Amino acid sequence: DVSDINTDGIPTLEELTQPLLDSQHPILGLSKELIHKLVQSARALPREYNSNVEEIEHLQLKLFVRHHAATAERNLCDVSGSHSSKLSVPLALGTLSPRQIYRYVKSEQEQLGNTTTSPDGIAWIINHLEIRDYFLFESFLNGKAAYNLQGRRPTAHKPNVQREWLSLHDGQDAFTRWTSGKTNLPLVDAGMNELIATGYISNRIRQNIVSVLTKDLTIDWRLGAEWFQLALEDHDVAANYGNWQYFAGVGGDPKNRHFRTVSQAWRYDARGVFVRKWIDRLKDEDDIEVLLRPWAFRDEWAPIVPPESQLTWQDKERLE
């Protein structure tokens, strides 16, 4: 029972976000219009203040694990409905603990073991908790090095290649287009529009957005991490910066992970549902090729990077 807790000293969302609107200095070099749009979207989200919020979160956990976890298509760009557990939000806010989730999933697996349904279908939830733990412990290990441009010292058997990054000063125009959803890469812009409007995007979309900033635009990955920190409802410092290091190629596993966003859309938004949903200019478009590559059909649609860089070689051959 938390009814006797004095909440007078807890600031409201409006009070927390007002300094962003009042700031006389550009935040990440971005326009006041974009910051205002982000803040207004956050304030407009439906919120319920319940003294039994933990009970509600636990009920939602049960419903997802029992009825949706085994069939959720988690790789899709659009994971609305029941394709995502959305557990990252209560984990970030502390309304559910990793141990609560782990114990409940294990208990459900034990029950499934006595049926014809495989308990492996929901094991991915525990795997994701382990990944989250990895980033937490890595953050403790790295300390301030977690925020170094070139990351921490890599493992001995995988030498880290020193990468060249554009500063905010040198990459401001591209960074502004990226944060504003104006790269003219449909999957990326749709994802950024969803992020600004809802504070959430799927893991698939996060990976594609990160890839464009770090691999195509080569802008300081920490700027992207700061933007996510500002915009994500489920922001967690360790998970956010750890994932950005991972995809920027400066973390503990420094590979060159480059997502080709057009090919990604072809596979994970094959009917263009996600792009139509979040890009007004394309909401009435029926031709999937226009949704994937509008620059090939509309003269005014110039992407921020060479369009061929967003296709795998297999898809290039398909188009040829």
C-alpha atoms as one frame of an Amber mdcrd trajectory, in Angstrom:
protein
   0.000   0.000   0.000   1.553   3.291  -1.135  -1.414   5.512  -0.367   0.360
   7.075   2.620   3.424   8.143   0.631   3.761  11.890   0.296   4.124  12.659
  -3.405   4.123  16.442  -3.079   7.829  16.636  -3.849   7.680  14.499  -7.014
   7.741  16.723 -10.116   5.111  16.276 -12.793   5.978  15.462 -16.394   5.171
  19.056 -17.279   7.611  20.345 -14.668  10.322  17.927 -15.796  10.045  18.874
 -19.461   9.525  22.621 -19.101  13.291  23.384 -18.966  13.586  21.868 -22.435
  11.093  24.407 -23.730  12.626  27.288 -21.797  16.227  26.598 -22.804  17.901
  29.548 -24.505  20.557  27.297 -25.985  19.985  24.742 -28.765  19.687  21.196
 -27.453  21.971  18.997 -29.567  21.885  21.835 -32.080  18.234  21.065 -32.848
  15.452  23.531 -33.552  13.029  24.678 -30.894  10.233  23.378 -33.116  11.531
  19.811 -32.953  12.107  19.920 -29.187   8.629  21.396 -28.703   7.120  18.637
 -30.859   8.907  15.969 -28.823   7.807  17.459 -25.490   4.216  17.956 -26.596
   4.045  14.366 -27.842   5.321  13.104 -24.479   2.800  15.209 -22.589  -0.043
  14.064 -24.821   0.538  10.343 -24.281  -2.230   8.733 -22.222  -1.058   8.126
 -18.699  -2.786   6.473 -15.789  -1.563   7.148 -12.282  -2.445   4.141 -10.166
  -1.261   3.216  -6.708  -1.328  -0.412  -7.864   0.831   0.115 -10.954   2.995
  -2.908 -10.100  -0.058  -5.168 -10.040  -1.131  -3.855 -13.436   2.327  -4.397
 -14.937   2.447  -7.920 -13.526  -0.959  -8.694 -15.037   0.205  -7.447 -18.424
   3.304  -9.622 -18.094   1.141 -12.680 -17.437  -1.142 -11.954 -20.394   1.755
 -11.523 -22.788   3.704 -14.590 -21.650   0.656 -16.858 -21.641  -1.038 -15.718
 -24.835   1.411 -13.919 -27.114   5.104 -14.551 -26.359   5.372 -17.787 -28.318
   3.747 -16.352 -31.452   4.960 -12.733 -31.396   6.671 -11.697 -34.641   9.375
  -9.694 -32.908  11.424  -9.004 -36.033   8.766  -6.853 -37.662   9.156  -3.111
 -37.997   5.655  -2.580 -36.651   5.294  -4.497 -33.378   2.074  -2.824 -32.299
  -0.573  -5.085 -30.910   0.972  -8.146 -29.300   4.249  -8.516 -31.179   6.299
  -6.890 -28.414   6.252  -7.419 -24.664   7.061  -3.716 -24.072   8.749  -4.921
 -20.864  11.542  -2.424 -21.448   9.320   0.361 -20.092   8.484  -1.129 -16.654
  12.069  -2.395 -16.386  13.391   1.110 -17.020  10.929   2.652 -14.566  11.410
  -0.027 -11.912   7.773  -1.092 -11.762   8.834  -4.643 -12.648  12.143  -6.251
 -11.706  14.153  -8.662 -13.880  13.775 -11.300 -11.172   9.995 -11.031 -11.232
   9.961 -11.512 -14.997  12.492 -14.354 -14.894  10.637 -16.269 -12.179   7.301
 -15.930 -13.909   8.641 -17.064 -17.287  10.373 -20.043 -15.666   7.158 -21.044
 -13.890   5.260 -20.878 -17.184   7.951 -22.964 -18.877   7.559 -25.641 -16.217
   3.820 -25.758 -16.835   4.307 -25.901 -20.601   6.626 -28.863 -20.089   3.582
 -30.874 -19.104   1.727 -30.002 -22.315   2.283 -30.432 -26.046   3.503 -26.822
 -26.334   7.279 -26.342 -26.251   8.592 -24.185 -23.395  11.308 -22.940 -25.766
   8.787 -20.618 -27.412   8.990 -18.156 -24.539  12.673 -18.629 -23.653  13.608
 -15.530 -25.673  12.325 -13.315 -22.848  14.978 -14.698 -20.504  17.593 -14.355
 -23.241  16.734 -10.668 -23.536  17.048 -10.225 -19.781  20.532 -11.750 -19.998
  21.491  -9.275 -22.729  20.194  -6.451 -20.566  22.283  -7.742 -17.644  25.330
  -7.894 -19.896  25.034  -4.212 -20.759  24.502  -3.311 -17.102  27.628  -5.154
 -15.967  29.594  -3.836 -18.917  28.568  -0.320 -17.905  29.815  -0.923 -14.357
  33.077  -2.283 -15.777  33.661   0.534 -18.253  32.683   3.460 -16.056  33.440
   6.722 -17.856  34.918   4.793 -20.781  31.368   3.888 -21.782  31.087   7.424
 -23.141  34.401   7.539 -25.016  34.103   8.191 -28.732  36.287   5.198 -29.569
  34.786   3.029 -26.835  36.754   0.934 -24.399  39.747  -1.272 -25.094  38.519
  -4.238 -27.155  39.132  -7.886 -26.487  42.634  -8.973 -27.510  41.485 -11.281
 -30.307  39.329  -8.598 -31.978  41.366  -5.423 -32.380  39.237  -2.337 -32.638
  39.729  -0.311 -35.816  40.027   3.388 -35.076  37.026   5.015 -36.705  36.616
   8.559 -37.976  33.533  10.362 -36.725  31.971  13.660 -37.718  31.395  16.111
 -34.877  28.077  17.868 -34.317  29.581  20.979 -35.894  30.579  19.153 -39.065
  27.513  16.916 -39.285  24.791  19.243 -37.986  22.678  19.332 -41.148  22.660
  15.548 -41.553  22.072  15.023 -37.828  19.120  17.423 -37.900  17.593  15.616
 -40.876  18.116  12.277 -39.117  16.464  13.377 -35.850  13.627  15.136 -37.690
  12.668  12.152 -39.839  13.720  13.919 -43.047  16.406  11.634 -44.470  14.028
  10.551 -47.270  14.837   6.945 -46.379  11.269   5.721 -45.724  12.013   3.124
 -43.047  14.270   5.490 -41.105  11.900   8.469 -41.303   8.898   6.348 -40.357
  10.786   5.069 -37.325  11.845   8.527 -36.230   8.290   9.818 -36.596   7.048
   6.977 -34.412   9.755   7.664 -31.834   8.853  11.350 -31.585   5.129  10.615
 -31.380   5.180   7.665 -28.967   8.554   7.428 -27.238   8.929   3.862 -28.497
  10.233   2.003 -31.565  10.861  -1.682 -32.184  14.293  -3.225 -31.947  14.326
  -3.700 -35.728  13.756   0.004 -36.301  16.313   1.010 -33.669  18.949  -1.041
 -35.440  18.214   0.550 -38.815  18.149   4.078 -37.436  21.439   3.538 -35.604
  23.044   2.003 -38.677  22.294   5.034 -40.846  23.762   7.496 -38.353  26.902
   5.497 -37.600  27.654   3.654 -40.835  26.245   5.901 -43.569  26.526   9.374
 -42.031  29.476   8.489 -39.720  28.318  11.023 -37.142  29.534  10.765 -33.539
  27.479   7.845 -32.203  27.154   9.534 -28.799  24.926  12.205 -30.341  22.516
   9.462 -31.406  22.658   7.953 -27.924  21.842  11.360 -26.421  18.889  11.774
 -28.776  17.565   8.342 -27.788  18.058   9.274 -24.135  15.917  12.342 -24.700
  13.200  10.643 -26.763  12.781   7.066 -25.486  10.207   6.302 -22.812  12.080
   3.096 -21.950  15.514   4.716 -21.784  18.092   2.860 -19.714  21.611   4.306
 -19.653  23.482   1.000 -19.781  21.274  -0.597 -22.446  21.176   2.531 -24.571
  24.874   3.358 -24.607  25.836  -0.314 -24.719  23.709  -0.934 -27.787  24.977
   2.203 -29.496  28.578   1.110 -28.897  27.719  -2.345 -30.217  26.242  -1.071
 -33.485  28.788   1.727 -33.876  31.514  -0.919 -33.785  33.350   0.482 -30.757
  32.066  -1.906 -28.093  33.268  -5.268 -26.901  32.410  -6.888 -30.244  33.659
  -4.355 -32.829  32.185  -5.653 -36.070  31.004  -3.585 -39.006  27.216  -3.956
 -38.720  25.648  -2.112 -41.634  21.905  -2.442 -42.142  20.612  -1.796 -45.668
  17.355  -0.039 -44.886  15.573  -0.671 -48.192  16.344  -4.385 -48.046  15.351
  -4.415 -44.381  11.994  -2.854 -45.262  11.493  -5.427 -48.017  11.878  -8.217
 -45.473  10.302  -6.822 -42.326   7.686  -4.404 -43.668   6.901  -6.306 -46.844
   3.477  -4.741 -47.357   4.558  -1.259 -46.356   2.227  -1.121 -43.357   4.753
   0.590 -41.099   5.927   3.159 -43.652   2.373   4.114 -44.632   1.431   4.416
 -40.978   4.148   6.919 -40.075   4.855   8.892 -43.270   1.958  11.092 -44.329
   3.280  11.586 -47.864   3.072   7.844 -48.458  -0.044   6.919 -46.501  -2.178
   6.481 -49.641   0.494   4.776 -51.740  -0.315   1.216 -52.825   2.775   0.388
 -54.901   5.262  -1.381 -52.637   8.189  -0.354 -54.854   7.301   3.318 -54.351
   7.150   2.731 -50.609  10.558   1.088 -50.685  12.300   3.446 -53.145  10.285
   6.637 -53.674  13.310   8.377 -55.228  13.057   6.045 -58.223   9.555   7.333
 -58.977   9.411  10.872 -57.560  11.883  13.536 -58.606  11.542  15.554 -55.397
  12.509  12.611 -53.189  16.292  12.738 -52.768  17.692  10.450 -50.023  20.363
  11.683 -47.645  22.800   8.962 -48.767  23.360   7.189 -52.106  20.315   4.919
 -52.458  22.362   1.961 -53.673  24.011   1.857 -50.232  20.665   0.809 -48.772
  20.357  -2.375 -50.801  22.008  -5.750 -50.336  23.734  -7.119 -53.426  20.934
  -9.693 -53.778  18.308  -6.950 -53.959  20.435  -4.953 -56.387  20.429  -7.979
 -58.660  16.660  -8.315 -58.249  16.153  -4.740 -59.451  18.558  -5.141 -62.358
